[in-house]
Tab-separated table of C-alpha atoms in Angstrom:
chain	number	residue	atom	x	y	z
A	621	MET	CA	-10.191	98.489	43.867
A	622	ASN	CA	-10.451	97.441	40.200
A	623	ARG	CA	-12.871	94.765	39.024
A	624	THR	CA	-10.288	91.990	38.787
A	625	ALA	CA	-9.111	92.645	42.329
A	626	ALA	CA	-12.720	92.701	43.510
A	627	VAL	CA	-13.351	89.267	42.017
A	628	VAL	CA	-10.217	87.867	43.679
A	629	ALA	CA	-11.117	89.400	47.027
A	630	ALA	CA	-14.691	88.159	46.855
A	631	CYS	CA	-13.526	84.647	45.985
A	632	GLY	CA	-11.154	84.703	48.930
A	633	LEU	CA	-13.953	85.698	51.289
A	634	THR	CA	-16.107	82.932	49.859
A	635	ALA	CA	-13.387	80.350	50.507
A	636	LEU	CA	-13.227	81.461	54.155
A	637	ALA	CA	-17.002	81.360	54.416
A	638	LEU	CA	-17.089	77.813	53.110
A	639	LEU	CA	-14.242	76.794	55.405
A	640	TRP	CA	-15.595	78.279	58.619
A	641	GLY	CA	-19.322	77.991	57.938
A	642	ARG	CA	-19.963	81.729	57.972
A	643	PRO	CA	-23.093	83.223	56.334
A	644	THR	CA	-23.474	83.186	52.557
A	645	GLN	CA	-23.149	86.964	51.956
A	646	ALA	CA	-19.573	86.510	50.782
A	647	GLN	CA	-20.665	83.775	48.382
A	648	ASP	CA	-23.376	86.037	46.975
A	649	ALA	CA	-20.869	88.874	46.592
A	650	ALA	CA	-18.522	86.590	44.691
A	651	GLU	CA	-21.294	85.524	42.329
A	652	LYS	CA	-22.184	89.161	41.651
A	653	GLU	CA	-18.585	89.957	40.748
A	654	ILE	CA	-18.404	86.917	38.495
A	655	GLU	CA	-21.612	88.050	36.773
A	656	ARG	CA	-20.050	91.493	36.242
A	657	TYR	CA	-17.040	89.819	34.635
A	658	ARG	CA	-19.291	87.775	32.359
A	659	ALA	CA	-21.172	90.905	31.346
A	660	MET	CA	-17.929	92.611	30.352
A	661	ILE	CA	-17.018	89.844	27.909
A	662	SER	CA	-20.485	88.792	26.733
A	663	ASP	CA	-20.540	91.168	23.773
A	664	PRO	CA	-20.039	89.331	20.447
A	665	MET	CA	-16.840	91.320	19.903
A	666	SER	CA	-15.452	90.031	23.219
A	667	ASN	CA	-16.956	86.532	23.464
A	668	PRO	CA	-14.613	83.894	21.936
A	669	GLY	CA	-17.656	81.690	21.327
A	670	TYR	CA	-18.491	83.769	18.288
A	671	LEU	CA	-15.375	82.479	16.571
A	672	ALA	CA	-17.073	79.076	16.649
A	673	VAL	CA	-20.208	80.637	15.157
A	674	ASP	CA	-18.156	81.864	12.197
A	675	ARG	CA	-16.457	78.500	11.729
A	676	GLY	CA	-19.807	76.760	11.941
A	677	GLU	CA	-21.244	78.913	9.173
A	678	ASN	CA	-18.375	77.871	6.897
A	679	LEU	CA	-18.958	74.203	7.741
A	680	TRP	CA	-22.684	74.558	7.032
A	681	GLN	CA	-21.893	75.852	3.556
A	682	GLU	CA	-18.958	73.539	2.767
A	683	LYS	CA	-19.522	70.727	0.270
A	684	ARG	CA	-18.388	67.427	1.740
A	685	GLY	CA	-18.925	63.688	1.567
A	686	SER	CA	-19.298	61.325	-1.348
A	687	LYS	CA	-22.220	63.366	-2.689
A	688	ASN	CA	-20.206	66.615	-2.535
A	689	VAL	CA	-23.052	68.736	-1.162
A	690	SER	CA	-23.333	71.145	1.747
A	691	LEU	CA	-25.577	70.903	4.785
A	692	GLU	CA	-27.710	73.722	3.429
A	693	GLY	CA	-30.250	71.126	2.307
A	694	CYS	CA	-30.531	69.678	5.820
A	695	ASP	CA	-34.031	69.910	7.314
A	696	LEU	CA	-33.824	70.740	11.017
A	697	GLY	CA	-37.589	70.716	11.373
A	698	LEU	CA	-38.700	73.890	9.611
A	699	GLY	CA	-37.773	72.904	6.064
A	700	ALA	CA	-34.551	72.309	4.154
A	701	GLY	CA	-31.915	74.881	5.052
A	702	LYS	CA	-34.196	76.932	7.325
A	703	LEU	CA	-32.292	77.822	10.487
A	704	ASP	CA	-34.087	80.753	12.122
A	705	GLY	CA	-35.907	79.340	15.134
A	706	ALA	CA	-35.099	75.688	14.390
A	707	PHE	CA	-32.918	75.204	17.486
A	708	ALA	CA	-35.655	76.608	19.740
A	709	LYS	CA	-37.927	73.693	18.790
A	710	LEU	CA	-35.418	70.873	19.240
A	711	PRO	CA	-35.417	68.007	20.110
A	712	ARG	CA	-38.380	66.967	17.949
A	713	TYR	CA	-39.736	64.015	15.979
A	714	PHE	CA	-38.490	63.587	12.395
A	715	SER	CA	-40.617	61.322	10.236
A	716	ASP	CA	-37.861	60.618	7.699
A	717	ALA	CA	-35.718	59.094	10.445
A	718	ASP	CA	-38.665	57.921	12.588
A	719	ARG	CA	-36.889	59.219	15.678
A	720	VAL	CA	-36.947	62.078	18.123
A	721	MET	CA	-33.643	63.873	17.539
A	722	ASP	CA	-31.675	66.656	19.134
A	723	LEU	CA	-29.491	68.896	16.988
A	724	GLU	CA	-26.379	66.704	17.187
A	725	GLN	CA	-28.310	63.610	16.155
A	726	ARG	CA	-29.983	65.427	13.292
A	727	LEU	CA	-26.725	66.843	11.982
A	728	LEU	CA	-25.112	63.396	12.021
A	729	TRP	CA	-28.130	62.026	10.140
A	730	CYS	CA	-27.847	64.780	7.517
A	731	MET	CA	-24.109	64.266	7.162
A	732	GLN	CA	-24.625	60.568	6.543
A	733	ASN	CA	-27.763	60.682	4.385
A	734	LEU	CA	-27.538	64.048	2.664
A	735	GLN	CA	-23.785	64.403	2.210
A	736	GLY	CA	-22.725	60.767	2.207
A	737	LEU	CA	-20.107	61.659	4.804
A	738	ASP	CA	-18.347	59.096	6.971
A	739	THR	CA	-18.987	60.598	10.415
A	740	LYS	CA	-16.484	58.488	12.381
A	741	ASP	CA	-13.997	61.349	12.472
A	742	VAL	CA	-16.717	63.877	13.336
A	743	VAL	CA	-17.809	61.759	16.305
A	744	ALA	CA	-14.202	61.169	17.372
A	745	ARG	CA	-13.790	64.962	17.536
A	746	ARG	CA	-17.229	65.613	19.060
A	747	PHE	CA	-15.638	67.531	21.923
A	748	SER	CA	-12.734	69.840	21.185
A	749	GLY	CA	-9.448	69.727	23.053
A	750	PRO	CA	-5.866	70.950	22.679
A	751	GLY	CA	-5.032	70.669	19.002
A	752	LYS	CA	-8.388	68.996	18.283
A	753	ALA	CA	-11.126	71.105	16.699
A	754	SER	CA	-14.774	70.033	16.801
A	755	ASP	CA	-17.017	70.397	13.752
A	756	MET	CA	-20.051	69.641	15.897
A	757	GLU	CA	-19.373	72.330	18.490
A	758	ASP	CA	-18.882	74.896	15.731
A	759	LEU	CA	-22.017	73.844	13.848
A	760	ILE	CA	-24.116	73.829	17.027
A	761	ALA	CA	-22.893	77.328	17.927
A	762	PHE	CA	-23.771	78.645	14.458
A	763	ILE	CA	-27.213	77.032	14.246
A	764	ALA	CA	-28.237	77.760	17.846
A	765	ASN	CA	-27.223	81.407	17.429
A	766	LYS	CA	-29.882	81.680	14.705
A	767	SER	CA	-32.544	81.260	17.413
A	768	ASN	CA	-31.310	84.113	19.598
A	769	GLY	CA	-34.171	86.161	21.007
A	770	MET	CA	-36.638	83.315	20.453
A	771	LYS	CA	-38.209	81.200	23.174
A	772	ILE	CA	-37.699	77.511	23.883
A	773	ASP	CA	-40.748	75.787	22.427
A	774	VAL	CA	-40.340	72.004	22.168
A	775	SER	CA	-43.258	70.084	20.694
A	776	LEU	CA	-44.927	67.307	22.667
A	777	SER	CA	-47.695	66.648	20.142
A	778	HIS	CA	-46.319	63.434	18.643
A	779	PRO	CA	-46.557	60.218	20.702
A	780	ARG	CA	-42.813	59.659	20.284
A	781	GLU	CA	-42.106	63.143	21.681
A	782	GLN	CA	-44.365	62.427	24.655
A	783	GLU	CA	-42.582	59.130	25.197
A	784	ALA	CA	-39.183	60.856	25.074
A	785	ALA	CA	-40.278	63.401	27.681
A	786	ALA	CA	-41.475	60.613	29.983
A	787	VAL	CA	-38.239	58.632	29.539
A	788	GLY	CA	-36.205	61.797	30.153
A	789	GLU	CA	-38.082	62.507	33.383
A	790	GLU	CA	-37.445	58.946	34.551
A	791	MET	CA	-33.739	59.375	33.764
A	792	PHE	CA	-33.655	62.655	35.690
A	793	TYR	CA	-34.785	60.936	38.900
A	794	ARG	CA	-33.110	57.536	38.398
A	795	ARG	CA	-30.379	56.962	40.983
A	796	GLY	CA	-27.369	54.825	40.198
A	797	GLY	CA	-23.614	54.625	39.864
A	798	VAL	CA	-21.128	54.091	42.679
A	799	ASN	CA	-22.353	57.265	44.426
A	800	ASP	CA	-26.066	56.443	44.045
A	801	PHE	CA	-26.610	59.848	42.418
A	802	SER	CA	-29.270	61.072	40.023
A	803	CYS	CA	-29.642	64.345	38.142
A	804	ALA	CA	-32.133	65.338	40.837
A	805	THR	CA	-29.492	64.912	43.547
A	806	CYS	CA	-27.995	68.230	42.437
A	807	HIS	CA	-30.887	69.738	40.471
A	808	GLY	CA	-34.005	68.722	42.377
A	809	GLU	CA	-34.183	71.398	45.091
A	810	GLU	CA	-33.862	75.156	45.484
A	811	GLY	CA	-30.720	76.820	46.785
A	812	LYS	CA	-28.142	74.114	46.143
A	813	ARG	CA	-24.630	74.952	45.007
A	814	ILE	CA	-21.316	73.303	44.282
A	815	ARG	CA	-18.306	75.477	45.122
A	816	LEU	CA	-19.251	78.941	43.760
A	817	GLN	CA	-21.735	77.567	41.255
A	818	GLY	CA	-25.455	77.811	41.941
A	819	LEU	CA	-27.354	74.705	40.816
A	820	PRO	CA	-30.643	75.306	38.983
A	821	ASN	CA	-33.709	73.367	40.069
A	822	PHE	CA	-35.075	71.358	37.134
A	823	SER	CA	-37.675	69.436	39.135
A	824	LYS	CA	-40.284	72.040	38.220
A	825	PRO	CA	-40.693	74.532	35.385
A	826	GLY	CA	-39.365	77.942	36.303
A	827	GLN	CA	-36.966	80.779	35.735
A	828	ALA	CA	-33.876	78.811	36.772
A	829	ALA	CA	-34.577	76.096	34.214
A	830	ARG	CA	-35.388	78.646	31.508
A	831	GLU	CA	-32.253	80.713	32.059
A	832	THR	CA	-30.021	77.643	32.168
A	833	MET	CA	-31.250	75.808	29.087
A	834	ALA	CA	-31.507	79.027	27.075
A	835	SER	CA	-27.799	79.699	27.654
A	836	TRP	CA	-26.414	76.544	25.987
A	837	PRO	CA	-24.237	76.139	23.933
A	838	THR	CA	-21.765	78.233	25.898
A	839	TYR	CA	-18.133	79.247	25.832
A	840	ARG	CA	-16.412	77.727	28.875
A	841	VAL	CA	-13.618	80.049	29.971
A	842	SER	CA	-12.017	77.329	32.108
A	843	GLN	CA	-11.843	75.002	29.093
A	844	SER	CA	-11.240	77.598	26.360
A	845	ALA	CA	-13.912	75.910	24.261
A	846	VAL	CA	-17.531	76.059	23.182
A	847	ARG	CA	-19.511	73.310	24.893
A	848	THR	CA	-22.881	71.902	23.900
A	849	MET	CA	-25.650	70.357	25.988
A	850	GLN	CA	-24.366	66.942	24.867
A	851	HIS	CA	-21.048	67.759	26.567
A	852	ARG	CA	-22.780	69.143	29.659
A	853	LEU	CA	-24.821	65.968	30.166
A	854	TRP	CA	-21.854	63.731	29.337
A	855	ASP	CA	-19.804	65.527	31.986
A	856	CYS	CA	-22.625	65.350	34.535
A	857	TYR	CA	-22.808	61.571	34.184
A	858	ARG	CA	-19.020	61.351	34.337
A	859	GLN	CA	-18.947	63.331	37.581
A	860	GLN	CA	-21.726	61.178	39.039
A	861	ARG	CA	-19.496	58.140	38.263
A	862	TRP	CA	-22.150	56.644	36.021
A	863	PRO	CA	-21.102	54.816	32.844
A	864	ILE	CA	-20.351	57.528	30.282
A	865	PRO	CA	-23.302	57.842	27.878
A	866	GLU	CA	-22.902	57.225	24.178
A	867	TYR	CA	-22.656	60.379	22.096
A	868	ALA	CA	-25.909	61.391	20.358
A	869	SER	CA	-27.799	58.557	22.070
A	870	ASP	CA	-31.591	58.403	22.309
A	871	GLY	CA	-31.306	58.441	26.095
A	872	ILE	CA	-29.489	61.768	26.198
A	873	THR	CA	-31.983	63.165	23.701
A	874	ALA	CA	-34.866	62.033	25.910
A	875	LEU	CA	-33.290	63.732	28.945
A	876	THR	CA	-32.870	66.897	26.867
A	877	VAL	CA	-36.549	66.793	25.872
A	878	PHE	CA	-37.509	66.723	29.548
A	879	LEU	CA	-35.144	69.571	30.440
A	880	GLN	CA	-36.376	71.670	27.521
A	881	LYS	CA	-39.974	71.023	28.595
A	882	GLN	CA	-39.118	72.348	32.053
A	883	ALA	CA	-37.436	75.359	30.416
A	884	ALA	CA	-40.258	76.215	27.985
A	885	GLY	CA	-40.449	79.955	27.379
A	886	GLY	CA	-36.785	80.648	28.115
A	887	GLU	CA	-35.333	83.258	25.772
A	888	ILE	CA	-32.312	81.911	23.914
A	889	ASN	CA	-29.080	83.914	23.960
A	890	VAL	CA	-26.122	81.861	22.745
A	891	PRO	CA	-23.295	81.223	22.738
A	892	SER	CA	-23.269	82.457	26.306
A	893	ILE	CA	-20.142	82.513	28.436
A	894	LYS	CA	-19.564	80.560	31.628
A	895	ARG	CA	-16.708	79.779	33.990
């Protein structure tokens, strides 16, 4: 049996197991086959996410806006234009903006203040779709890739960073929406899953949190697109039937601070590839 057939067979067994309540061995077998598939296409020469990395590099160097400058003068926390390791330490407090910012927020700030760019179109295309490219997804893929092999190390030394972590933790456990769900409903216990997807436990620091956060941004095979953590959290709230959060909002950044705190020490390897 070839690998593709094995994946199909394993998925079929899993469907029966879910239907009839049989033991989880078939589910585990399916996950192993899916992981083998991911491994086959995770090499940069096979992972379509690296096309976004290349596009993002061009955007980083392109002169745009009323000031006709590139983003190469943008300070992501380590100094103007310094990218290596910057993503691993985000979100963080920026004194020039007097805010805790994640990467999307900081890039928008640099576009507006450094380049003099009207970001309405950038925000309108924040998530790519058929015939709609996303500058942000490409830039995030390029910048995050520069932290590969480094460990998640968010700072909590500034009072505003500590406040963000506390707000993010509150958001993680806050129930609401028509289903009375919270993030913790799916990600607050060990061993939960939805369909074939295992759900990492973010209620405590650990390997599951580290591996998950260190693998975003990712190339989603089912969507044929690179997706960022902003998209992941947006989609989580959408699926919970909460009001959809505003893009690059302080609330989403605060939640990301909390998740990154739980994932401290995770080794970054992006763009990864997921279903």
